[in-house]
Amino acid sequence: MTELITPPGAPVAAGPYSPGLLTGDWIFLSGQGGFDPETGELVSDNIADQTAQVFRNIEVLLRAAGASLDDVVSCLVHLSDLGQFAEFNASYAKQFPGPVKPARTTVGSSLVAGMRVEVTVVARRPGGTPSAGAPAGR
């Protein structure tokens, strides 16, 4: 069974999609931008600020599904300007300080006006049974 993840304090979907889905122990989040959920506005024009807000938004959704950033296994990152990769990467690295980092793909994309970054994640709730041959835990 698939459950919708839409907790209070999370940004509202801007189109016909779900902010997050929980299916079994797997969590699939739609791309998150640097929008303040209270105002619906971008937090700033700065990529580091937007990246920090992206991960605050992701954390709200993950917590509602019983997980945290420690449970993220994969990130898909869209940057509006690949020239800002180093600044983005420094902010991103703060989100995953441990030795095991999620798998990641970063691409250049046309984003909504003013958006510098969008991140989609896949996570696995703690306590799930690993696939055959996969190591348990992070």
PDB file of C-alpha atoms in Angstrom:
ATOM      1  CA  MET A   1       0.000   0.000   0.000  1.00  0.00           C
ATOM      2  CA  THR A   2       1.249   3.480  -0.850  1.00  0.00           C
ATOM      3  CA  GLU A   3       0.654   6.358   1.571  1.00  0.00           C
ATOM      4  CA  LEU A   4       0.729  10.072   0.828  1.00  0.00           C
ATOM      5  CA  ILE A   5       3.224  12.155   2.854  1.00  0.00           C
ATOM      6  CA  THR A   6       1.866  15.686   3.412  1.00  0.00           C
ATOM      7  CA  PRO A   7       2.729  16.854   6.933  1.00  0.00           C
ATOM      8  CA  PRO A   8       2.034  20.299   8.373  1.00  0.00           C
ATOM      9  CA  GLY A   9       5.027  22.575   7.848  1.00  0.00           C
ATOM     10  CA  ALA A  10       5.937  21.098   4.464  1.00  0.00           C
ATOM     11  CA  PRO A  11       5.710  23.085   1.234  1.00  0.00           C
ATOM     12  CA  VAL A  12       2.468  22.563  -0.671  1.00  0.00           C
ATOM     13  CA  ALA A  13       2.726  20.821  -4.037  1.00  0.00           C
ATOM     14  CA  ALA A  14       2.653  23.366  -6.859  1.00  0.00           C
ATOM     15  CA  GLY A  15       1.107  20.971  -9.364  1.00  0.00           C
ATOM     16  CA  PRO A  16      -0.540  17.603  -9.896  1.00  0.00           C
ATOM     17  CA  TYR A  17       1.978  15.515  -7.946  1.00  0.00           C
ATOM     18  CA  SER A  18       2.515  14.180  -4.435  1.00  0.00           C
ATOM     19  CA  PRO A  19       5.175  15.814  -2.234  1.00  0.00           C
ATOM     20  CA  GLY A  20       6.109  12.383  -0.931  1.00  0.00           C
ATOM     21  CA  LEU A  21       5.045   8.767  -1.006  1.00  0.00           C
ATOM     22  CA  LEU A  22       5.707   5.954   1.424  1.00  0.00           C
ATOM     23  CA  THR A  23       5.498   2.476  -0.029  1.00  0.00           C
ATOM     24  CA  GLY A  24       6.585  -0.266   2.351  1.00  0.00           C
ATOM     25  CA  ASP A  25       9.809   1.014   3.908  1.00  0.00           C
ATOM     26  CA  TRP A  26      10.712   3.134   0.884  1.00  0.00           C
ATOM     27  CA  ILE A  27      10.192   6.897   0.778  1.00  0.00           C
ATOM     28  CA  PHE A  28      10.070   8.771  -2.516  1.00  0.00           C
ATOM     29  CA  LEU A  29      10.083  12.573  -2.328  1.00  0.00           C
ATOM     30  CA  SER A  30       9.306  14.899  -5.188  1.00  0.00           C
ATOM     31  CA  GLY A  31      11.842  17.586  -5.966  1.00  0.00           C
ATOM     32  CA  GLN A  32      12.115  20.209  -3.246  1.00  0.00           C
ATOM     33  CA  GLY A  33      13.119  23.806  -3.877  1.00  0.00           C
ATOM     34  CA  GLY A  34      14.311  26.500  -1.493  1.00  0.00           C
ATOM     35  CA  PHE A  35      10.803  27.708  -0.686  1.00  0.00           C
ATOM     36  CA  ASP A  36       9.746  28.785   2.791  1.00  0.00           C
ATOM     37  CA  PRO A  37       6.607  26.721   3.516  1.00  0.00           C
ATOM     38  CA  GLU A  38       5.021  29.581   5.473  1.00  0.00           C
ATOM     39  CA  THR A  39       5.341  32.227   2.763  1.00  0.00           C
ATOM     40  CA  GLY A  40       5.634  30.109  -0.388  1.00  0.00           C
ATOM     41  CA  GLU A  41       8.539  32.355  -1.428  1.00  0.00           C
ATOM     42  CA  LEU A  42      12.162  31.462  -2.097  1.00  0.00           C
ATOM     43  CA  VAL A  43      14.259  32.100   1.030  1.00  0.00           C
ATOM     44  CA  SER A  44      16.814  34.128  -0.944  1.00  0.00           C
ATOM     45  CA  ASP A  45      18.600  34.335  -4.270  1.00  0.00           C
ATOM     46  CA  ASN A  46      21.675  32.616  -2.787  1.00  0.00           C
ATOM     47  CA  ILE A  47      22.292  28.955  -3.676  1.00  0.00           C
ATOM     48  CA  ALA A  48      23.701  28.088  -0.224  1.00  0.00           C
ATOM     49  CA  ASP A  49      20.602  29.519   1.492  1.00  0.00           C
ATOM     50  CA  GLN A  50      18.305  27.760  -0.957  1.00  0.00           C
ATOM     51  CA  THR A  51      20.151  24.454  -0.472  1.00  0.00           C
ATOM     52  CA  ALA A  52      19.805  24.710   3.312  1.00  0.00           C
ATOM     53  CA  GLN A  53      16.051  25.371   2.918  1.00  0.00           C
ATOM     54  CA  VAL A  54      15.693  22.471   0.486  1.00  0.00           C
ATOM     55  CA  PHE A  55      17.025  20.133   3.151  1.00  0.00           C
ATOM     56  CA  ARG A  56      14.839  21.640   5.880  1.00  0.00           C
ATOM     57  CA  ASN A  57      11.860  20.882   3.616  1.00  0.00           C
ATOM     58  CA  ILE A  58      13.141  17.362   2.958  1.00  0.00           C
ATOM     59  CA  GLU A  59      13.626  16.737   6.678  1.00  0.00           C
ATOM     60  CA  VAL A  60       9.992  17.674   7.424  1.00  0.00           C
ATOM     61  CA  LEU A  61       8.772  15.145   4.866  1.00  0.00           C
ATOM     62  CA  LEU A  62      11.180  12.423   5.999  1.00  0.00           C
ATOM     63  CA  ARG A  63      10.252  12.853   9.682  1.00  0.00           C
ATOM     64  CA  ALA A  64       6.568  12.461   8.779  1.00  0.00           C
ATOM     65  CA  ALA A  65       7.458   9.111   7.210  1.00  0.00           C
ATOM     66  CA  GLY A  66       9.535   7.956  10.205  1.00  0.00           C
ATOM     67  CA  ALA A  67      12.963   8.654   8.718  1.00  0.00           C
ATOM     68  CA  SER A  68      15.739  11.264   8.647  1.00  0.00           C
ATOM     69  CA  LEU A  69      18.532  12.431   6.366  1.00  0.00           C
ATOM     70  CA  ASP A  70      20.566   9.486   7.700  1.00  0.00           C
ATOM     71  CA  ASP A  71      18.171   7.213   5.793  1.00  0.00           C
ATOM     72  CA  VAL A  72      18.579   8.885   2.382  1.00  0.00           C
ATOM     73  CA  VAL A  73      20.062   6.483  -0.163  1.00  0.00           C
ATOM     74  CA  SER A  74      19.891   8.582  -3.331  1.00  0.00           C
ATOM     75  CA  CYS A  75      19.679  12.242  -4.377  1.00  0.00           C
ATOM     76  CA  LEU A  76      18.944  13.729  -7.770  1.00  0.00           C
ATOM     77  CA  VAL A  77      20.074  17.356  -7.859  1.00  0.00           C
ATOM     78  CA  HIS A  78      19.101  19.972 -10.436  1.00  0.00           C
ATOM     79  CA  LEU A  79      21.154  23.185 -10.547  1.00  0.00           C
ATOM     80  CA  SER A  80      20.083  26.180 -12.610  1.00  0.00           C
ATOM     81  CA  ASP A  81      23.757  27.149 -13.045  1.00  0.00           C
ATOM     82  CA  LEU A  82      26.456  24.468 -12.948  1.00  0.00           C
ATOM     83  CA  GLY A  83      28.929  27.290 -12.316  1.00  0.00           C
ATOM     84  CA  GLN A  84      27.527  27.332  -8.761  1.00  0.00           C
ATOM     85  CA  PHE A  85      28.354  23.663  -8.182  1.00  0.00           C
ATOM     86  CA  ALA A  86      31.174  24.296  -5.679  1.00  0.00           C
ATOM     87  CA  GLU A  87      29.013  26.584  -3.528  1.00  0.00           C
ATOM     88  CA  PHE A  88      26.113  24.114  -3.691  1.00  0.00           C
ATOM     89  CA  ASN A  89      28.410  21.187  -2.887  1.00  0.00           C
ATOM     90  CA  ALA A  90      29.766  22.907   0.253  1.00  0.00           C
ATOM     91  CA  SER A  91      26.209  23.436   1.554  1.00  0.00           C
ATOM     92  CA  TYR A  92      25.150  19.911   0.523  1.00  0.00           C
ATOM     93  CA  ALA A  93      28.125  18.328   2.330  1.00  0.00           C
ATOM     94  CA  LYS A  94      26.896  19.804   5.641  1.00  0.00           C
ATOM     95  CA  GLN A  95      23.699  17.757   5.294  1.00  0.00           C
ATOM     96  CA  PHE A  96      25.555  14.427   5.130  1.00  0.00           C
ATOM     97  CA  PRO A  97      28.551  14.662   7.491  1.00  0.00           C
ATOM     98  CA  GLY A  98      28.969  10.910   8.068  1.00  0.00           C
ATOM     99  CA  PRO A  99      31.305   8.635   6.148  1.00  0.00           C
ATOM    100  CA  VAL A 100      28.484   7.050   4.086  1.00  0.00           C
ATOM    101  CA  LYS A 101      26.914   9.508   1.680  1.00  0.00           C
ATOM    102  CA  PRO A 102      23.862   8.944  -0.524  1.00  0.00           C
ATOM    103  CA  ALA A 103      24.378   8.104  -4.179  1.00  0.00           C
ATOM    104  CA  ARG A 104      23.955  11.333  -6.151  1.00  0.00           C
ATOM    105  CA  THR A 105      23.450  12.632  -9.663  1.00  0.00           C
ATOM    106  CA  THR A 106      23.757  16.366 -10.360  1.00  0.00           C
ATOM    107  CA  VAL A 107      22.527  17.925 -13.591  1.00  0.00           C
ATOM    108  CA  GLY A 108      22.040  21.377 -15.019  1.00  0.00           C
ATOM    109  CA  SER A 109      18.359  22.225 -15.521  1.00  0.00           C
ATOM    110  CA  SER A 110      16.045  25.073 -16.343  1.00  0.00           C
ATOM    111  CA  LEU A 111      14.198  25.745 -13.084  1.00  0.00           C
ATOM    112  CA  VAL A 112      11.356  28.042 -12.052  1.00  0.00           C
ATOM    113  CA  ALA A 113      12.484  31.672 -12.087  1.00  0.00           C
ATOM    114  CA  GLY A 114      14.801  32.350  -9.148  1.00  0.00           C
ATOM    115  CA  MET A 115      15.233  28.700  -8.156  1.00  0.00           C
ATOM    116  CA  ARG A 116      18.901  27.799  -7.973  1.00  0.00           C
ATOM    117  CA  VAL A 117      18.523  24.188  -6.796  1.00  0.00           C
ATOM    118  CA  GLU A 118      15.995  21.366  -6.597  1.00  0.00           C
ATOM    119  CA  VAL A 119      16.650  18.036  -4.879  1.00  0.00           C
ATOM    120  CA  THR A 120      14.716  14.775  -5.112  1.00  0.00           C
ATOM    121  CA  VAL A 121      15.491  11.987  -2.634  1.00  0.00           C
ATOM    122  CA  VAL A 122      14.805   8.327  -2.084  1.00  0.00           C
ATOM    123  CA  ALA A 123      15.116   7.069   1.477  1.00  0.00           C
ATOM    124  CA  ARG A 124      14.491   3.870   3.400  1.00  0.00           C
ATOM    125  CA  ARG A 125      12.867   3.868   6.811  1.00  0.00           C
ATOM    126  CA  PRO A 126      15.058   2.403   9.560  1.00  0.00           C
ATOM    127  CA  GLY A 127      14.315  -1.187  10.499  1.00  0.00           C
ATOM    128  CA  GLY A 128      13.464  -2.336   6.988  1.00  0.00           C
ATOM    129  CA  THR A 129      14.786  -5.631   5.689  1.00  0.00           C
ATOM    130  CA  PRO A 130      17.719  -5.139   3.299  1.00  0.00           C
ATOM    131  CA  SER A 131      17.638  -6.670  -0.171  1.00  0.00           C
ATOM    132  CA  ALA A 132      19.590  -9.860  -0.750  1.00  0.00           C
ATOM    133  CA  GLY A 133      23.280  -8.998  -0.909  1.00  0.00           C
ATOM    134  CA  ALA A 134      22.802  -5.453   0.368  1.00  0.00           C
ATOM    135  CA  PRO A 135      24.529  -4.384   3.596  1.00  0.00           C
ATOM    136  CA  ALA A 136      22.234  -3.643   6.518  1.00  0.00           C
ATOM    137  CA  GLY A 137      22.017  -0.025   7.731  1.00  0.00           C
ATOM    138  CA  ARG A 138      24.123   3.018   7.025  1.00  0.00           C
TER     139      ARG A 138
END
